[in-house]
Short mmCIF file of N, CA and C in Angstrom, two decimals:
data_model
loop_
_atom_site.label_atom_id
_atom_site.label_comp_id
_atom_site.label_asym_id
_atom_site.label_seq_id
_atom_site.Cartn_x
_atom_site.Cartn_y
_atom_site.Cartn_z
N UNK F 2 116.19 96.84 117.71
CA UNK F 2 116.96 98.07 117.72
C UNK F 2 116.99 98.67 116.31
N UNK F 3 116.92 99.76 116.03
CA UNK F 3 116.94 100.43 114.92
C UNK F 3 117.50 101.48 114.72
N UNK F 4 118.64 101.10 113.11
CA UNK F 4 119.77 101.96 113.03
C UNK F 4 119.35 103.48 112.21
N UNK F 5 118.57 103.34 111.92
CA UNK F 5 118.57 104.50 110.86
C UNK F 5 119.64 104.92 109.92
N UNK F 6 119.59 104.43 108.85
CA UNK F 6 120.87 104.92 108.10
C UNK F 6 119.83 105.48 106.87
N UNK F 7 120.88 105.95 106.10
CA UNK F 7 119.97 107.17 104.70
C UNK F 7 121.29 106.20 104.03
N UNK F 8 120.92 105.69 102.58
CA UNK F 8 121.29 105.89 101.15
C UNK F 8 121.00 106.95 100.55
N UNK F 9 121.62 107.55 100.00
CA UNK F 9 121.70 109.02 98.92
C UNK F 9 122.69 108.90 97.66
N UNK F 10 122.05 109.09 96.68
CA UNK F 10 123.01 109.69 95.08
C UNK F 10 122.98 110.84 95.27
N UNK F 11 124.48 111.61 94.85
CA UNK F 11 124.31 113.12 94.92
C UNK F 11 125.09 113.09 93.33
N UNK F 12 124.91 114.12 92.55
CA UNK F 12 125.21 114.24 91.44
C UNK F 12 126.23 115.85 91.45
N UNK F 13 127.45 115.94 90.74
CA UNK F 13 127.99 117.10 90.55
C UNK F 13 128.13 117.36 89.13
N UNK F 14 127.17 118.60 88.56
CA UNK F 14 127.26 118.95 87.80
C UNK F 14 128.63 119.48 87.17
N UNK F 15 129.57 119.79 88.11
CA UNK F 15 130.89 120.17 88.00
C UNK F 15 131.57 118.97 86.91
N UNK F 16 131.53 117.71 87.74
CA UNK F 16 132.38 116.73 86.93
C UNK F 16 131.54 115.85 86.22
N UNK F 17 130.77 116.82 84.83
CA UNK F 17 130.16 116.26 83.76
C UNK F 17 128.70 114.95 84.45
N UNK F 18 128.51 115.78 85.74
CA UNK F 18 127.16 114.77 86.40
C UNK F 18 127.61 113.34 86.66
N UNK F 19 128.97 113.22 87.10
CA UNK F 19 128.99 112.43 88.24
C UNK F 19 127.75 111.68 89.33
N UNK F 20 127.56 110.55 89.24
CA UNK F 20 127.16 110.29 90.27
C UNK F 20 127.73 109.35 91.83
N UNK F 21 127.31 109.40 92.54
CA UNK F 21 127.78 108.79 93.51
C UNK F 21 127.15 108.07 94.52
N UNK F 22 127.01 106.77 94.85
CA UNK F 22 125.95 106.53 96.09
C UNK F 22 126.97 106.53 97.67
N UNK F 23 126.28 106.88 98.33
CA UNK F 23 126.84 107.31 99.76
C UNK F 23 125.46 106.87 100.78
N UNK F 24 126.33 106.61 101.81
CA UNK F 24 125.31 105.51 103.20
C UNK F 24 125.63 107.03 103.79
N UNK F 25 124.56 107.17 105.03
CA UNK F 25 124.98 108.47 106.32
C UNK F 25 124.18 107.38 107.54
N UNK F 26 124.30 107.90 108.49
CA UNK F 26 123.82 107.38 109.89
C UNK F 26 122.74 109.16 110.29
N UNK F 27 123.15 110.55 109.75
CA UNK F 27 122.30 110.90 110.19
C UNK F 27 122.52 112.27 108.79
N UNK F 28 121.67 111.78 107.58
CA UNK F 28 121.57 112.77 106.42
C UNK F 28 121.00 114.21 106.30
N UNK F 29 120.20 114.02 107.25
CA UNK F 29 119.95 115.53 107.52
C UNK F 29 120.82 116.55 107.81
N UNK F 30 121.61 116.28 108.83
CA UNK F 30 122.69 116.59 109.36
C UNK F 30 123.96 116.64 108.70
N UNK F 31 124.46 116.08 107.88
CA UNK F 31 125.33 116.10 106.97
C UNK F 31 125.06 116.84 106.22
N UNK F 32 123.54 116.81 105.75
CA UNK F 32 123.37 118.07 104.45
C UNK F 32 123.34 119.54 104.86
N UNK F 33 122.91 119.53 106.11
CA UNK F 33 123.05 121.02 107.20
C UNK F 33 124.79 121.45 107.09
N UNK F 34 125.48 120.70 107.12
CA UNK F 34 127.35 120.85 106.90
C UNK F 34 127.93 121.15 105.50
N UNK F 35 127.57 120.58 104.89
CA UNK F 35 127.73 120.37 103.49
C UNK F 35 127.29 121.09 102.97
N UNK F 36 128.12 121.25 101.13
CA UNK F 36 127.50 121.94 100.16
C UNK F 36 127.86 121.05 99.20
N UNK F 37 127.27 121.69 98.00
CA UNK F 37 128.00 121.02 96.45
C UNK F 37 127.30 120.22 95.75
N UNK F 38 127.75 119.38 95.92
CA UNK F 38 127.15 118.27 94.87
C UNK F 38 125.36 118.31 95.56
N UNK F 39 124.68 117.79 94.45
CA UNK F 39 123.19 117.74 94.33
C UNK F 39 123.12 116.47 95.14
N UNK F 40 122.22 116.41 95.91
CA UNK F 40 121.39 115.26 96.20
C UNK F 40 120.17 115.02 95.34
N UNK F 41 120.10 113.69 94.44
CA UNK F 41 118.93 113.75 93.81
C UNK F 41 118.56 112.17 93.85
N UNK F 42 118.20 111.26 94.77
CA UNK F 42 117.69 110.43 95.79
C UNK F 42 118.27 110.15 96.91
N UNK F 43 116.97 109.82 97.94
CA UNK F 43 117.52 109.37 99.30
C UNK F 43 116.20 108.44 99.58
N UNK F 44 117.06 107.30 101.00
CA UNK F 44 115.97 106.48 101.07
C UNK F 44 116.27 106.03 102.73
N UNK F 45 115.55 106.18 103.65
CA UNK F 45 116.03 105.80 105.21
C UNK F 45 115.42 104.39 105.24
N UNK F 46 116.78 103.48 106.28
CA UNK F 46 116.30 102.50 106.27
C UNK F 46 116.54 102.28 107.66
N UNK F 47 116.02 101.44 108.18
CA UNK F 47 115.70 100.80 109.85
C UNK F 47 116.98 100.18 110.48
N UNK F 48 117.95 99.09 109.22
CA UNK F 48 118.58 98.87 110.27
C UNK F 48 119.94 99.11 108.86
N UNK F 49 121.27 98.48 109.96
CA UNK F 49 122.18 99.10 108.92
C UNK F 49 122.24 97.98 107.78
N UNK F 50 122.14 96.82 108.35
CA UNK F 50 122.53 95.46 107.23
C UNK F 50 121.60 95.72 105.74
N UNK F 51 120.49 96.08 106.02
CA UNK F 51 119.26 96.95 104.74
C UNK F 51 120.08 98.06 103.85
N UNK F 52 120.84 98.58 104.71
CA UNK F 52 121.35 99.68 103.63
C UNK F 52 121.98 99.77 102.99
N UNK F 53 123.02 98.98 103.64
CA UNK F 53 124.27 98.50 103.05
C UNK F 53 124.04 97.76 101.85
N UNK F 54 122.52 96.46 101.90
CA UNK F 54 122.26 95.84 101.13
C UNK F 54 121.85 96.44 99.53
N UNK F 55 120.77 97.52 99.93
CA UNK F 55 120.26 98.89 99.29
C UNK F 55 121.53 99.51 98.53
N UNK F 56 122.71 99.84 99.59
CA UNK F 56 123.67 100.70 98.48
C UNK F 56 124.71 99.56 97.39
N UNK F 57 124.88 98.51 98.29
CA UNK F 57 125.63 97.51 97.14
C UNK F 57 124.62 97.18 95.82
N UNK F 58 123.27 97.15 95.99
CA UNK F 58 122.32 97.26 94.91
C UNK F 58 122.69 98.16 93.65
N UNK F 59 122.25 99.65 94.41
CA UNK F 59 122.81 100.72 93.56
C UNK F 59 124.00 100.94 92.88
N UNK F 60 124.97 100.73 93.56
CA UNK F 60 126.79 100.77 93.00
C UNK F 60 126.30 99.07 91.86
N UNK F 61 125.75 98.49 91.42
CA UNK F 61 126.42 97.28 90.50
C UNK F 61 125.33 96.98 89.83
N UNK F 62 124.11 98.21 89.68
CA UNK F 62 123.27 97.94 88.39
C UNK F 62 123.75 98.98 87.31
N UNK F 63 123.48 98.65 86.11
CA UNK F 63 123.30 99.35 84.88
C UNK F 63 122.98 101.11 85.15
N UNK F 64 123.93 101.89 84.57
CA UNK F 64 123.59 103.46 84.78
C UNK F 64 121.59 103.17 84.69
N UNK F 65 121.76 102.89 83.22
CA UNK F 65 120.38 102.80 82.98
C UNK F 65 118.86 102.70 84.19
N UNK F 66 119.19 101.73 84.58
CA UNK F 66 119.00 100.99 85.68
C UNK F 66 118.81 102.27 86.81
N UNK F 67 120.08 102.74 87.16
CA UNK F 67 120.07 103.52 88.06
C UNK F 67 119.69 104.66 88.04
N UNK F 68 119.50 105.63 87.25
CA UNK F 68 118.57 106.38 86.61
C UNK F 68 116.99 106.07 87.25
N UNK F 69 116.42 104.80 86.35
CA UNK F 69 115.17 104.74 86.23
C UNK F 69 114.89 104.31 88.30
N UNK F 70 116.00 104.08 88.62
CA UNK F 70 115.31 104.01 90.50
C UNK F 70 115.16 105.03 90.72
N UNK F 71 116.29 106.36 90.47
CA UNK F 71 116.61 107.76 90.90
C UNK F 71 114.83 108.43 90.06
N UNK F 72 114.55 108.32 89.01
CA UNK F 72 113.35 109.14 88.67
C UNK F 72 112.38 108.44 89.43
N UNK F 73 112.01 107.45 89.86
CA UNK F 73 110.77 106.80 90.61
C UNK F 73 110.64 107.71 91.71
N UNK F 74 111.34 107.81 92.43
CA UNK F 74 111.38 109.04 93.64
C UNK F 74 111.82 110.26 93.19
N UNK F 75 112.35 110.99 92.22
CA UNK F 75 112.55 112.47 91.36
C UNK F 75 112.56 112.44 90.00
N UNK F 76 111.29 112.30 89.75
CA UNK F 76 110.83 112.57 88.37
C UNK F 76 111.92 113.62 87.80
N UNK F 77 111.85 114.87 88.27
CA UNK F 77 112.97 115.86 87.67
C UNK F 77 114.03 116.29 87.80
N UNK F 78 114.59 114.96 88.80
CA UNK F 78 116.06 115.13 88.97
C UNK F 78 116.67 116.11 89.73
N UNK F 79 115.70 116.74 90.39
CA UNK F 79 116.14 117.90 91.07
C UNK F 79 116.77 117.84 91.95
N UNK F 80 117.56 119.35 92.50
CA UNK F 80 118.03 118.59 94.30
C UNK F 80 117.32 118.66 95.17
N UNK F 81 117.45 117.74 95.82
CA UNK F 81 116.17 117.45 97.00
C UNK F 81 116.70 118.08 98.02
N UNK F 82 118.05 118.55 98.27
CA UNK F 82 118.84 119.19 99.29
C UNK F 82 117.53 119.81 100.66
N UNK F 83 116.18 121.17 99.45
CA UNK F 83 115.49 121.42 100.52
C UNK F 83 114.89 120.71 100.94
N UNK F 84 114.68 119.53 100.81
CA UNK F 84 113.38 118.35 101.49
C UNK F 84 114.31 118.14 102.82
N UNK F 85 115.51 118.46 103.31
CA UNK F 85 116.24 118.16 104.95
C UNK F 85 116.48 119.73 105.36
N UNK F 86 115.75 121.05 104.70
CA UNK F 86 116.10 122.13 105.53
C UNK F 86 114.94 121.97 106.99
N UNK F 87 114.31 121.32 107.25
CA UNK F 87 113.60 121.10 108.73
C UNK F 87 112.90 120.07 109.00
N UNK F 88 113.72 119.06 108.18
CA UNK F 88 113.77 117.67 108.44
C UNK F 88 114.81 117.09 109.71
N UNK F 89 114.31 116.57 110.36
CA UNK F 89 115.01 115.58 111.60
C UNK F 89 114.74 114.58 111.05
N UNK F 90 115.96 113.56 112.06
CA UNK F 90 115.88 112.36 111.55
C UNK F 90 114.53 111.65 112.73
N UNK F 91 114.07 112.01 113.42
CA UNK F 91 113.03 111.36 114.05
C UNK F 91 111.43 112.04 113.54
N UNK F 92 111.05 113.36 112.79
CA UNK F 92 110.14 113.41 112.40
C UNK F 92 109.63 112.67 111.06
N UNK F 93 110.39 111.88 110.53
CA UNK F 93 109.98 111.28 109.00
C UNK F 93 108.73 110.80 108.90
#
């Protein structure tokens, strides 16, 4: 059976670039609702116990650290927000 869950950092330039990691069950969809803060990585995983594993990763390494995962997938830090304007979660 397969859960599909998304890990995502979204960053708010508002509060001096905040970051934050956040789990979804369906990220596309959330970002279709939402505004604000930047999304600048995301990563879908198969089942939920993976993601969970994935986001406790992220929350308890070194900023440093977390950075250099976030540029491996966005070199420029950008928001990826448009990479889910006609993204489903079943075409990936």
């Amino acid at each position: 059976m397969n859960d599909y869950c998304w890990i995502y950092i979204t960053r708010d330039p508002q509060a001096g670039n905040k970051l934050q990691v956040a789990m979804a069950i369906d990220l596309p969809q959330l970002l279709r609702e939402s505004s604000g803060r930047e999304v600048i990585y995301y990563r879908q995983f198969n089942t939920t116990l993976d993601a969970i594993a994935h986001k406790l990763l992220l929350m308890n390494v070194e900023n440093e650290t977390l950075y250099y995962i976030i540029r491996q997938m966005n070199p420029a830090m950008q928001d990826l927000r448009k990479d889910f304007d006609t993204l489903t979660l079943y075409n990936i």
